[in-house]
mmCIF file of C-alpha atoms in Angstrom:
data_model
loop_
_atom_site.group_PDB
_atom_site.id
_atom_site.type_symbol
_atom_site.label_atom_id
_atom_site.label_comp_id
_atom_site.label_asym_id
_atom_site.label_seq_id
_atom_site.Cartn_x
_atom_site.Cartn_y
_atom_site.Cartn_z
ATOM 1 C CA MET N 20 7.197 -16.034 -89.490
ATOM 2 C CA ILE N 21 5.651 -13.782 -86.757
ATOM 3 C CA ARG N 22 6.107 -15.281 -83.350
ATOM 4 C CA CYS N 23 2.976 -15.288 -81.178
ATOM 5 C CA LYS N 24 3.315 -12.916 -78.258
ATOM 6 C CA ARG N 25 0.011 -13.739 -76.550
ATOM 7 C CA PHE N 26 1.620 -15.894 -73.870
ATOM 8 C CA GLU N 27 3.794 -13.001 -72.681
ATOM 9 C CA THR N 28 1.105 -10.348 -73.043
ATOM 10 C CA GLU N 29 -1.947 -12.297 -71.855
ATOM 11 C CA ALA N 30 -1.297 -15.745 -70.452
ATOM 12 C CA LEU N 31 1.306 -14.740 -67.792
ATOM 13 C CA THR N 32 -1.202 -12.326 -66.261
ATOM 14 C CA ILE N 33 -3.998 -14.929 -66.344
ATOM 15 C CA LEU N 34 -1.782 -17.636 -64.778
ATOM 16 C CA GLU N 35 -0.529 -15.362 -62.027
ATOM 17 C CA LYS N 36 -4.129 -14.403 -61.282
ATOM 18 C CA GLY N 37 -4.933 -18.085 -60.958
ATOM 19 C CA GLY N 38 -7.189 -18.121 -63.985
ATOM 20 C CA GLU N 39 -7.573 -20.698 -66.759
ATOM 21 C CA LEU N 40 -6.096 -20.218 -70.256
ATOM 22 C CA ASP N 41 -8.328 -20.323 -73.253
ATOM 23 C CA LYS N 42 -8.137 -22.807 -76.148
ATOM 24 C CA HIS N 43 -5.573 -20.831 -78.160
ATOM 25 C CA PHE N 44 -2.881 -21.586 -75.528
ATOM 26 C CA SER N 45 -3.327 -25.335 -75.836
ATOM 27 C CA GLU N 46 -3.053 -25.155 -79.672
ATOM 28 C CA CYS N 47 -0.492 -22.515 -80.356
ATOM 29 C CA LYS N 48 2.945 -24.116 -80.649
ATOM 30 C CA THR N 49 4.773 -20.948 -79.576
ATOM 31 C CA CYS N 50 2.544 -20.456 -76.600
ATOM 32 C CA ILE N 51 2.930 -24.134 -75.505
ATOM 33 C CA GLU N 52 6.685 -23.708 -75.707
ATOM 34 C CA GLU N 53 6.494 -20.454 -73.724
ATOM 35 C CA TYR N 54 4.301 -22.123 -71.099
ATOM 36 C CA LYS N 55 6.927 -24.919 -70.602
ATOM 37 C CA LYS N 56 9.646 -22.303 -70.225
ATOM 38 C CA TYR N 57 7.454 -20.417 -67.704
ATOM 39 C CA LEU N 58 7.105 -23.588 -65.701
ATOM 40 C CA LYS N 59 10.826 -24.256 -65.818
ATOM 41 C CA VAL N 60 11.685 -20.735 -64.643
ATOM 42 C CA LYS N 61 9.230 -21.188 -61.761
ATOM 43 C CA THR N 62 10.845 -24.567 -60.856
ATOM 44 C CA LEU N 63 14.330 -23.003 -60.916
ATOM 45 C CA LEU N 64 13.108 -20.198 -58.646
ATOM 46 C CA VAL N 65 11.475 -22.603 -56.243
ATOM 47 C CA SER N 66 14.670 -24.641 -55.918
ATOM 48 C CA LEU N 67 16.993 -21.638 -55.575
ATOM 49 C CA GLY N 68 18.940 -21.937 -52.361
ATOM 50 C CA SER N 69 17.400 -25.250 -51.476
ATOM 51 C CA ASP N 70 20.880 -26.602 -50.840
ATOM 52 C CA VAL N 71 21.675 -24.075 -48.148
ATOM 53 C CA ALA N 72 20.537 -24.260 -44.532
ATOM 54 C CA PRO N 73 21.518 -22.549 -41.324
ATOM 55 C CA PRO N 74 23.978 -24.354 -39.081
ATOM 56 C CA PRO N 75 22.335 -26.752 -36.568
ATOM 57 C CA ASP N 76 23.041 -24.502 -33.607
ATOM 58 C CA TRP N 77 21.918 -21.245 -35.154
ATOM 59 C CA GLN N 78 19.278 -20.660 -32.453
ATOM 60 C CA ALA N 79 21.801 -20.695 -29.577
ATOM 61 C CA PRO N 80 23.186 -17.131 -30.049
ATOM 62 C CA ILE N 81 19.647 -15.812 -30.185
ATOM 63 C CA TRP N 82 18.734 -17.350 -26.840
ATOM 64 C CA GLU N 83 22.021 -16.205 -25.424
ATOM 65 C CA SER N 84 21.318 -12.634 -26.564
ATOM 66 C CA ILE N 85 17.871 -12.742 -25.098
ATOM 67 C CA SER N 86 19.041 -14.265 -21.762
ATOM 68 C CA THR N 87 21.821 -11.800 -21.351
ATOM 69 C CA SER N 88 19.481 -8.889 -22.093
ATOM 70 C CA THR N 89 16.489 -9.653 -19.910
ATOM 71 C CA ASN N 90 15.152 -6.170 -20.326
ATOM 72 C CA LEU N 91 15.615 -6.123 -24.087
ATOM 73 C CA ARG N 92 11.951 -5.732 -24.866
ATOM 74 C CA LYS N 93 11.134 -3.170 -22.156
ATOM 75 C CA LYS N 94 14.169 -1.015 -22.939
ATOM 76 C CA THR N 95 13.373 -1.009 -26.588
ATOM 77 C CA ILE N 96 9.786 -0.040 -26.153
ATOM 78 C CA GLN N 97 10.879 2.793 -23.876
ATOM 79 C CA TRP N 98 13.398 4.287 -26.230
ATOM 80 C CA TRP N 99 12.851 2.914 -29.653
ATOM 81 C CA ARG N 100 10.136 5.220 -30.717
ATOM 82 C CA LEU N 101 11.829 8.500 -29.767
ATOM 83 C CA SER N 102 12.094 10.426 -33.007
ATOM 84 C CA GLY N 103 12.657 13.877 -34.344
ATOM 85 C CA ILE N 104 16.296 13.982 -33.724
ATOM 86 C CA THR N 105 18.437 13.043 -36.634
ATOM 87 C CA ALA N 106 21.414 11.964 -34.743
ATOM 88 C CA ALA N 107 22.218 11.122 -31.200
ATOM 89 C CA LEU N 108 25.425 10.298 -29.640
ATOM 90 C CA ILE N 109 26.262 8.193 -26.761
ATOM 91 C CA VAL N 110 29.681 8.531 -25.369
ATOM 92 C CA ILE N 111 30.763 5.238 -24.027
ATOM 93 C CA ALA N 112 33.015 5.036 -21.052
ATOM 94 C CA VAL N 113 36.483 4.107 -22.022
ATOM 95 C CA ILE N 114 38.499 1.789 -19.948
ATOM 96 C CA PHE N 115 42.161 2.340 -20.108
ATOM 97 C CA LEU N 116 44.176 -0.777 -19.464
ATOM 98 C CA ASN N 117 47.343 1.285 -18.860
ATOM 99 C CA LEU N 118 47.542 2.937 -15.551
ATOM 100 C CA ASN N 119 49.119 6.130 -16.817
ATOM 101 C CA LYS N 120 46.188 8.054 -18.127
ATOM 102 C CA GLY N 121 46.639 11.375 -19.779
ATOM 103 C CA THR N 122 46.464 12.934 -23.216
ATOM 104 C CA GLU N 123 50.209 12.767 -23.642
ATOM 105 C CA LEU N 124 49.797 8.984 -23.796
ATOM 106 C CA GLY N 125 47.020 9.031 -26.413
ATOM 107 C CA THR N 126 43.294 8.548 -25.874
ATOM 108 C CA ILE N 127 40.374 6.772 -27.538
ATOM 109 C CA SER N 128 36.704 7.517 -27.326
ATOM 110 C CA VAL N 129 33.863 5.653 -28.853
ATOM 111 C CA GLN N 130 30.501 7.149 -29.883
ATOM 112 C CA LEU N 131 27.407 5.291 -31.164
ATOM 113 C CA THR N 132 25.209 7.025 -33.675
ATOM 114 C CA SER N 133 21.716 6.187 -34.864
ATOM 115 C CA SER N 134 20.365 7.811 -37.990
ATOM 116 C CA ASP N 135 16.854 8.528 -37.015
ATOM 117 C CA ALA N 136 16.296 8.204 -33.314
ATOM 118 C CA ILE N 137 17.782 8.522 -29.938
ATOM 119 C CA ILE N 138 18.576 4.992 -28.935
ATOM 120 C CA TYR N 139 19.880 5.026 -25.452
ATOM 121 C CA ARG N 140 20.577 1.535 -24.282
ATOM 122 C CA GLY N 141 23.701 2.051 -22.292
ATOM 123 C CA ILE N 142 26.348 0.129 -24.072
ATOM 124 C CA THR N 143 23.791 -1.946 -25.870
ATOM 125 C CA THR N 144 22.923 -0.949 -29.442
ATOM 126 C CA ALA N 145 21.251 -2.411 -32.495
ATOM 127 C CA PRO N 146 22.387 -3.618 -35.902
ATOM 128 C CA GLY N 147 22.840 -0.693 -38.270
ATOM 129 C CA ASP N 148 23.911 1.773 -35.636
ATOM 130 C CA LYS N 149 27.288 3.312 -36.409
ATOM 131 C CA VAL N 150 30.330 3.562 -34.226
ATOM 132 C CA THR N 151 32.682 6.496 -34.439
ATOM 133 C CA ILE N 152 36.153 6.197 -32.966
ATOM 134 C CA THR N 153 38.135 9.228 -32.137
ATOM 135 C CA ALA N 154 41.745 8.470 -31.168
ATOM 136 C CA THR N 155 44.762 10.623 -30.431
ATOM 137 C CA TYR N 156 48.390 9.795 -30.753
ATOM 138 C CA GLY N 157 49.464 11.674 -27.627
ATOM 139 C CA GLU N 158 53.237 11.751 -27.779
ATOM 140 C CA HIS N 159 53.500 8.500 -29.672
ATOM 141 C CA THR N 160 54.696 8.167 -33.189
ATOM 142 C CA TYR N 161 52.699 5.019 -34.180
ATOM 143 C CA MET N 162 49.164 4.038 -33.628
ATOM 144 C CA LYS N 163 46.944 1.117 -34.621
ATOM 145 C CA LEU N 164 43.121 1.032 -34.326
ATOM 146 C CA TYR N 165 41.201 -2.252 -34.480
ATOM 147 C CA ALA N 166 37.631 -3.288 -33.915
ATOM 148 C CA TYR N 167 36.814 -6.826 -32.867
ATOM 149 C CA ARG N 168 33.491 -8.653 -33.024
ATOM 150 C CA GLU N 169 33.270 -11.733 -30.806
ATOM 151 C CA GLY N 170 37.018 -11.582 -30.429
ATOM 152 C CA LYS N 171 37.723 -11.614 -34.162
ATOM 153 C CA LEU N 172 39.179 -8.679 -36.106
ATOM 154 C CA MET N 173 36.408 -6.991 -38.177
ATOM 155 C CA PHE N 174 37.808 -3.560 -38.816
ATOM 156 C CA SER N 175 41.347 -2.120 -39.008
ATOM 157 C CA CYS N 176 42.541 1.344 -39.887
ATOM 158 C CA ASP N 177 45.480 -0.354 -41.625
ATOM 159 C CA ASN N 178 43.414 -1.019 -44.687
ATOM 160 C CA SER N 179 40.277 1.061 -44.412
ATOM 161 C CA PRO N 180 39.510 4.292 -46.279
ATOM 162 C CA ASP N 181 37.136 5.145 -43.420
ATOM 163 C CA CYS N 182 40.003 6.227 -41.158
ATOM 164 C CA ASN N 183 41.060 9.850 -41.420
ATOM 165 C CA ARG N 184 44.023 11.474 -39.744
ATOM 166 C CA ASN N 185 43.960 15.165 -38.903
ATOM 167 C CA GLY N 186 47.054 16.198 -37.072
ATOM 168 C CA ASN N 187 47.278 14.235 -33.877
ATOM 169 C CA THR N 188 43.791 12.744 -34.180
ATOM 170 C CA VAL N 189 42.344 9.838 -36.128
ATOM 171 C CA THR N 190 38.636 9.386 -36.632
ATOM 172 C CA ALA N 191 36.935 6.302 -38.068
ATOM 173 C CA THR N 192 33.280 5.483 -38.630
ATOM 174 C CA PHE N 193 31.747 2.150 -39.530
ATOM 175 C CA PRO N 194 28.443 0.345 -39.079
ATOM 176 C CA LEU N 195 27.856 -2.350 -36.511
ATOM 177 C CA GLN N 196 26.202 -4.774 -38.869
ATOM 178 C CA ALA N 197 25.929 -7.950 -36.958
ATOM 179 C CA VAL N 198 24.691 -9.041 -33.597
ATOM 180 C CA GLY N 199 27.570 -9.654 -31.175
ATOM 181 C CA GLU N 200 29.942 -8.163 -28.693
ATOM 182 C CA TYR N 201 32.421 -5.608 -30.031
ATOM 183 C CA HIS N 202 35.646 -4.105 -28.637
ATOM 184 C CA ILE N 203 37.681 -1.211 -29.943
ATOM 185 C CA VAL N 204 41.378 -1.444 -29.413
ATOM 186 C CA GLN N 205 44.028 1.296 -29.717
ATOM 187 C CA ILE N 206 47.710 0.437 -29.683
ATOM 188 C CA LEU N 207 50.395 3.061 -29.322
ATOM 189 C CA SER N 208 54.152 3.025 -29.563
ATOM 190 C CA ASN N 209 57.246 4.936 -30.621
ATOM 191 C CA GLN N 210 58.331 1.888 -32.550
ATOM 192 C CA PRO N 211 56.663 0.499 -35.695
ATOM 193 C CA ILE N 212 53.811 -1.809 -34.548
ATOM 194 C CA GLU N 213 53.784 -5.230 -36.004
ATOM 195 C CA LEU N 214 51.239 -7.613 -34.409
ATOM 196 C CA ASN N 215 49.329 -10.716 -35.030
ATOM 197 C CA ASN N 216 45.990 -8.976 -34.681
ATOM 198 C CA ALA N 217 43.457 -11.550 -35.980
ATOM 199 C CA GLN N 218 42.242 -12.486 -32.526
ATOM 200 C CA LEU N 219 41.549 -10.000 -29.747
ATOM 201 C CA ASN N 220 43.237 -12.037 -26.995
ATOM 202 C CA ASN N 221 46.396 -12.614 -28.974
ATOM 203 C CA CYS N 222 46.520 -9.039 -30.058
ATOM 204 C CA LEU N 223 46.324 -7.752 -26.498
ATOM 205 C CA LEU N 224 48.835 -10.356 -25.190
ATOM 206 C CA ASN N 225 51.327 -9.613 -27.934
ATOM 207 C CA ALA N 226 50.967 -5.850 -27.559
ATOM 208 C CA LYS N 227 51.593 -6.051 -23.831
ATOM 209 C CA ASN N 228 54.539 -8.318 -24.295
ATOM 210 C CA ALA N 229 56.017 -5.941 -26.838
ATOM 211 C CA GLY N 230 55.647 -3.049 -24.369
ATOM 212 C CA PHE N 231 53.067 -1.161 -26.442
ATOM 213 C CA VAL N 232 50.445 1.065 -24.801
ATOM 214 C CA VAL N 233 47.056 -0.552 -25.143
ATOM 215 C CA ASN N 234 43.690 1.122 -24.706
ATOM 216 C CA ILE N 235 40.481 -0.856 -25.050
ATOM 217 C CA SER N 236 36.932 0.316 -24.972
ATOM 218 C CA SER N 237 34.310 -1.211 -22.825
ATOM 219 C CA SER N 238 32.330 -3.832 -24.734
ATOM 220 C CA ILE N 239 29.576 -2.776 -27.080
ATOM 221 C CA LYS N 240 26.753 -5.284 -27.323
ATOM 222 C CA VAL N 241 24.749 -5.271 -30.530
ATOM 223 C CA LEU N 242 21.404 -6.974 -30.046
ATOM 224 C CA MET U 1040 -3.091 -29.751 -39.960
ATOM 225 C CA PRO U 1041 -0.121 -28.443 -42.016
ATOM 226 C CA ILE U 1042 3.036 -27.512 -40.111
ATOM 227 C CA ASN U 1043 2.677 -23.872 -40.873
ATOM 228 C CA GLU U 1044 -0.869 -23.780 -39.530
ATOM 229 C CA LEU U 1045 0.239 -25.601 -36.356
ATOM 230 C CA ALA U 1046 3.033 -23.140 -35.907
ATOM 231 C CA GLU U 1047 0.789 -20.140 -36.467
ATOM 232 C CA LYS U 1048 -1.761 -21.424 -33.971
ATOM 233 C CA GLY U 1049 0.843 -22.392 -31.351
ATOM 234 C CA ALA U 1050 2.793 -19.164 -31.648
ATOM 235 C CA SER U 1051 -0.366 -17.059 -31.606
ATOM 236 C CA GLN U 1052 -1.601 -18.759 -28.421
ATOM 237 C CA ALA U 1053 1.854 -18.271 -26.851
ATOM 238 C CA LEU U 1054 1.786 -14.565 -27.692
ATOM 239 C CA LYS U 1055 -1.663 -14.153 -26.221
ATOM 240 C CA ALA U 1056 -0.381 -15.789 -23.007
ATOM 241 C CA LYS U 1057 2.612 -13.449 -23.157
ATOM 242 C CA ASN U 1058 4.876 -16.478 -23.375
ATOM 243 C CA PHE U 1059 7.294 -14.762 -25.730
ATOM 244 C CA ASN U 1060 10.038 -17.416 -25.404
ATOM 245 C CA LYS U 1061 7.688 -20.171 -26.478
ATOM 246 C CA ALA U 1062 6.382 -18.092 -29.427
ATOM 247 C CA LEU U 1063 9.924 -17.373 -30.516
ATOM 248 C CA ASP U 1064 10.864 -21.078 -30.219
ATOM 249 C CA ILE U 1065 7.948 -22.136 -32.379
ATOM 250 C CA LEU U 1066 8.574 -19.521 -34.991
ATOM 251 C CA MET U 1067 12.326 -20.248 -35.205
ATOM 252 C CA LYS U 1068 11.632 -23.925 -35.717
ATOM 253 C CA ALA U 1069 8.914 -23.285 -38.292
ATOM 254 C CA TYR U 1070 10.368 -20.500 -40.348
ATOM 255 C CA GLY U 1071 14.098 -20.331 -39.514
ATOM 256 C CA SER U 1072 15.194 -22.211 -42.659
ATOM 257 C CA ASP U 1073 12.870 -20.198 -44.866
ATOM 258 C CA ILE U 1074 14.173 -16.912 -43.520
ATOM 259 C CA PHE U 1075 17.780 -18.112 -43.905
ATOM 260 C CA ARG U 1076 17.196 -19.121 -47.500
ATOM 261 C CA TYR U 1077 15.411 -15.806 -48.277
ATOM 262 C CA CYS U 1078 18.254 -13.800 -46.744
ATOM 263 C CA PHE U 1079 20.872 -15.890 -48.545
ATOM 264 C CA ASN U 1080 19.147 -15.360 -51.862
ATOM 265 C CA ILE U 1081 19.018 -11.607 -51.190
ATOM 266 C CA VAL U 1082 22.518 -10.991 -49.853
ATOM 267 C CA GLY U 1083 24.404 -13.949 -51.447
ATOM 268 C CA SER U 1084 26.473 -14.891 -48.438
ATOM 269 C CA LYS U 1085 25.905 -17.748 -45.958
ATOM 270 C CA GLU U 1086 27.693 -15.791 -43.175
ATOM 271 C CA ASP U 1087 25.700 -12.669 -43.681
ATOM 272 C CA ALA U 1088 22.476 -14.687 -44.001
ATOM 273 C CA GLN U 1089 23.260 -16.306 -40.632
ATOM 274 C CA ASP U 1090 23.823 -12.934 -39.031
ATOM 275 C CA LEU U 1091 20.610 -11.608 -40.543
ATOM 276 C CA LEU U 1092 18.718 -14.659 -39.322
ATOM 277 C CA GLN U 1093 19.786 -13.843 -35.786
ATOM 278 C CA ILE U 1094 18.914 -10.209 -36.148
ATOM 279 C CA VAL U 1095 15.453 -11.033 -37.533
ATOM 280 C CA PHE U 1096 14.429 -13.260 -34.699
ATOM 281 C CA ILE U 1097 15.844 -10.968 -32.047
ATOM 282 C CA ASN U 1098 13.963 -8.063 -33.616
ATOM 283 C CA ALA U 1099 10.782 -10.265 -33.727
ATOM 284 C CA TYR U 1100 11.198 -11.068 -30.011
ATOM 285 C CA ARG U 1101 11.700 -7.410 -29.225
ATOM 286 C CA ASP U 1102 8.661 -6.364 -31.262
ATOM 287 C CA PHE U 1103 6.181 -9.054 -30.392
ATOM 288 C CA ASP U 1104 3.974 -6.471 -28.699
ATOM 289 C CA GLN U 1105 3.607 -4.752 -32.033
ATOM 290 C CA PHE U 1106 2.104 -7.759 -33.837
ATOM 291 C CA LYS U 1107 -1.508 -6.929 -34.335
ATOM 292 C CA GLY U 1108 -2.631 -10.059 -36.063
ATOM 293 C CA ASN U 1109 -3.350 -8.316 -39.391
ATOM 294 C CA SER U 1110 -1.307 -10.961 -41.225
ATOM 295 C CA SER U 1111 0.120 -14.384 -40.436
ATOM 296 C CA LEU U 1112 3.156 -14.477 -38.160
ATOM 297 C CA LYS U 1113 5.102 -15.878 -41.113
ATOM 298 C CA THR U 1114 4.278 -12.795 -43.172
ATOM 299 C CA TRP U 1115 5.056 -10.535 -40.236
ATOM 300 C CA ILE U 1116 8.464 -12.107 -39.770
ATOM 301 C CA PHE U 1117 9.232 -11.887 -43.429
ATOM 302 C CA VAL U 1118 8.476 -8.144 -43.258
ATOM 303 C CA ILE U 1119 11.245 -7.945 -40.623
ATOM 304 C CA ALA U 1120 13.549 -10.101 -42.755
ATOM 305 C CA ARG U 1121 12.929 -8.044 -45.847
ATOM 306 C CA ASN U 1122 13.720 -4.763 -43.997
ATOM 307 C CA ARG U 1123 16.843 -6.168 -42.323
ATOM 308 C CA CYS U 1124 18.110 -7.609 -45.601
ATOM 309 C CA PHE U 1125 17.572 -4.302 -47.421
ATOM 310 C CA ASP U 1126 19.280 -2.435 -44.555
ATOM 311 C CA HIS U 1127 22.225 -4.795 -45.014
ATOM 312 C CA ILE U 1128 22.261 -4.213 -48.781
ATOM 313 C CA LYS U 1129 22.260 -0.459 -48.277
ATOM 314 C CA GLN U 1130 25.112 -0.662 -45.763
ATOM 315 C CA HIS U 1131 27.151 -2.667 -48.151
ATOM 316 C CA LYS U 1132 26.313 -0.781 -51.311
ATOM 317 C CA ARG U 1133 29.505 1.215 -51.514
ATOM 318 C CA TYR U 1134 31.593 -1.889 -51.117
ATOM 319 C CA GLU U 1135 29.518 -3.904 -53.493
ATOM 320 C CA THR U 1136 31.219 -5.118 -56.627
ATOM 321 C CA ARG U 1137 28.801 -4.990 -59.460
ATOM 322 C CA ILE U 1138 28.117 -8.059 -61.473
ATOM 323 C CA THR U 1139 28.762 -7.551 -65.144
ATOM 324 C CA LEU U 1140 27.672 -9.483 -68.161
ATOM 325 C CA THR U 1141 30.328 -9.284 -70.828
ATOM 326 C CA ASN U 1142 29.631 -10.801 -74.250
ATOM 327 C CA SER U 1143 26.999 -12.976 -72.619
ATOM 328 C CA VAL U 1144 29.583 -14.576 -70.414
ATOM 329 C CA LEU U 1145 28.794 -14.270 -66.786
ATOM 330 C CA ASP U 1146 31.604 -12.604 -64.996
ATOM 331 C CA VAL U 1147 30.843 -12.653 -61.334
ATOM 332 C CA GLN U 1148 33.618 -10.513 -59.946
ATOM 333 C CA THR U 1149 33.802 -10.753 -56.229
ATOM 334 C CA GLN U 1150 30.266 -11.488 -55.094
ATOM 335 C CA GLU U 1151 30.403 -14.386 -52.777
ATOM 336 C CA MET U 1152 28.856 -17.481 -54.281
ATOM 337 C CA ASP U 1153 28.696 -20.752 -52.459
ATOM 338 C CA ASP U 1154 30.644 -23.476 -54.149
ATOM 339 C CA SER U 1155 27.808 -25.897 -53.710
ATOM 340 C CA CYS U 1156 25.563 -23.834 -56.026
ATOM 341 C CA ASN U 1157 25.393 -25.433 -59.448
ATOM 342 C CA ARG U 1158 26.026 -23.419 -62.556
ATOM 343 C CA THR U 1159 22.335 -22.904 -63.355
ATOM 344 C CA GLY U 1160 21.804 -21.688 -59.820
ATOM 345 C CA LYS U 1161 24.628 -19.197 -60.195
ATOM 346 C CA ILE U 1162 23.282 -17.981 -63.480
ATOM 347 C CA LEU U 1163 19.813 -17.710 -62.057
ATOM 348 C CA LYS U 1164 21.088 -15.657 -59.095
ATOM 349 C CA THR U 1165 23.047 -13.380 -61.369
ATOM 350 C CA CYS U 1166 20.026 -12.889 -63.614
ATOM 351 C CA LEU U 1167 17.885 -12.153 -60.588
ATOM 352 C CA ASP U 1168 20.483 -9.539 -59.539
ATOM 353 C CA LYS U 1169 20.017 -7.903 -63.001
ATOM 354 C CA LEU U 1170 16.326 -7.201 -62.143
ATOM 355 C CA THR U 1171 15.346 -4.153 -60.070
ATOM 356 C CA GLU U 1172 15.534 -4.648 -56.329
ATOM 357 C CA ASN U 1173 11.735 -4.530 -56.168
ATOM 358 C CA SER U 1174 11.274 -7.104 -58.927
ATOM 359 C CA ARG U 1175 13.893 -9.477 -57.549
ATOM 360 C CA ASN U 1176 12.325 -9.311 -54.134
ATOM 361 C CA ALA U 1177 8.856 -9.939 -55.489
ATOM 362 C CA MET U 1178 10.024 -12.876 -57.542
ATOM 363 C CA LEU U 1179 11.861 -14.435 -54.611
ATOM 364 C CA LEU U 1180 8.975 -14.000 -52.217
ATOM 365 C CA ARG U 1181 6.402 -15.197 -54.753
ATOM 366 C CA PHE U 1182 8.138 -18.255 -56.113
ATOM 367 C CA ASN U 1183 10.908 -19.156 -53.665
ATOM 368 C CA ALA U 1184 9.150 -18.359 -50.398
ATOM 369 C CA GLY U 1185 5.743 -19.239 -51.866
ATOM 370 C CA PHE U 1186 3.637 -16.227 -50.701
ATOM 371 C CA SER U 1187 0.351 -15.319 -52.336
ATOM 372 C CA TYR U 1188 -0.022 -11.825 -53.788
ATOM 373 C CA GLN U 1189 -2.299 -10.943 -50.901
ATOM 374 C CA GLU U 1190 0.414 -11.944 -48.441
ATOM 375 C CA LEU U 1191 3.015 -10.160 -50.521
ATOM 376 C CA SER U 1192 1.086 -6.939 -50.264
ATOM 377 C CA HIS U 1193 1.692 -6.986 -46.482
ATOM 378 C CA ILE U 1194 5.400 -7.624 -46.912
ATOM 379 C CA ILE U 1195 6.154 -5.303 -49.790
ATOM 380 C CA ASN U 1196 3.514 -2.717 -48.861
ATOM 381 C CA GLN U 1197 2.123 -2.498 -52.345
ATOM 382 C CA LYS U 1198 -1.252 -3.457 -53.816
ATOM 383 C CA PRO U 1199 -1.487 -7.112 -54.881
ATOM 384 C CA GLY U 1200 -2.205 -6.074 -58.436
ATOM 385 C CA THR U 1201 0.895 -3.925 -58.581
ATOM 386 C CA ILE U 1202 3.135 -6.706 -57.346
ATOM 387 C CA GLN U 1203 1.514 -9.079 -59.807
ATOM 388 C CA ALA U 1204 2.275 -6.780 -62.655
ATOM 389 C CA THR U 1205 5.828 -6.505 -61.437
ATOM 390 C CA VAL U 1206 6.199 -10.282 -61.468
ATOM 391 C CA VAL U 1207 4.569 -10.673 -64.891
ATOM 392 C CA ARG U 1208 7.029 -8.110 -66.289
ATOM 393 C CA ALA U 1209 10.012 -9.820 -64.586
ATOM 394 C CA ILE U 1210 9.351 -13.356 -65.738
ATOM 395 C CA PRO U 1211 10.178 -12.840 -69.427
ATOM 396 C CA LEU U 1212 13.242 -10.742 -68.521
ATOM 397 C CA LEU U 1213 14.498 -13.542 -66.280
ATOM 398 C CA ARG U 1214 13.773 -16.181 -68.889
ATOM 399 C CA GLN U 1215 15.591 -14.188 -71.586
ATOM 400 C CA CYS U 1216 18.665 -13.652 -69.343
ATOM 401 C CA LEU U 1217 18.767 -17.384 -68.543
ATOM 402 C CA GLU U 1218 18.585 -18.391 -72.187
ATOM 403 C CA GLU U 1219 21.163 -15.815 -73.238
ATOM 404 C CA ASN U 1220 23.508 -17.371 -70.740
ATOM 405 C CA GLY U 1221 23.100 -20.890 -71.895
ATOM 406 C CA VAL U 1222 20.408 -22.281 -69.629
ATOM 407 C CA THR U 1223 18.171 -24.615 -71.562
ATOM 408 C CA LEU U 1224 14.633 -24.125 -70.670
#
């Protein structure tokens, strides 16, 4: 028996245009069956994700971002449309927690890159921008590089293929995907480094207690 | 007056008065859940959907001056949501674990699926993921978010007829995938 194909070839288009179906579609058993399936698929699609909802306080971080960046709109208008340069780099000032600065102790620098525009917003950037870390070992044997978002570990060179070592230097690049405040942390030592690194505060405290050298970038705000 | 119309009117008036905080507040209350659901259906993770939700509304706040009134504010915000969700997908593409269908048994490898989703919901989501990105997006915006083809043309930046043809082609594919995986229609 040849199965009627008119529902698929004609009726779907008519229905999606908001038109009325002709008599055939109320008499043809195959088409009636297909029509019921079409309605069921629509119902399933309508209900997809109906059991998920944002948390009750989801608006709070947005207001916080806006209130802590009062010039967000003006700054963006001023710089957002600059184009024609494929990549721009912003070198962010690095704060060294250790008092003994110098290349022999290892360094860390952080750069922000945007793919299609100069986006100069001080240490404020936007989702999708990339951060590139360049870190040196100095005279140390061991180094750890971590990135934290809102105090929680979001990137580690321990398990990332995005970290590359070339001699005394390690580079790593990854995107800043979510809104929030980021910190990059470098830990150096001549002993193997074992740390509880899940939380920024604990990581810093443990590293200091263990006598490791700790460098931390100034915060990067992604808005 | 329907809630959406009230929100559109209130937010538009607030924008005209340059009261951006009020406009944002109205839009978040009116469309926050819809945007979250759309992002969740696109990216498949509650955590990522929540991050995207924040990004969408911060971007909207930042770009309020660029709203020209050529579409509804809901449509305008969904354009932002669509762009941010697709940016997110592109950024995650290299880490993405593909979903495979082996002997008609759904084998969702590592894509995050919320436990609360029922089996049909999971199969539907997986079948949607089998469609092209354009088809999947059109189907979700048409049936899940409830946009007309005219509104969709603003969001997807295609002619209404083109989007309609995309949807009409995608419906049988989706139905077939659902049936092949044991969903009774």
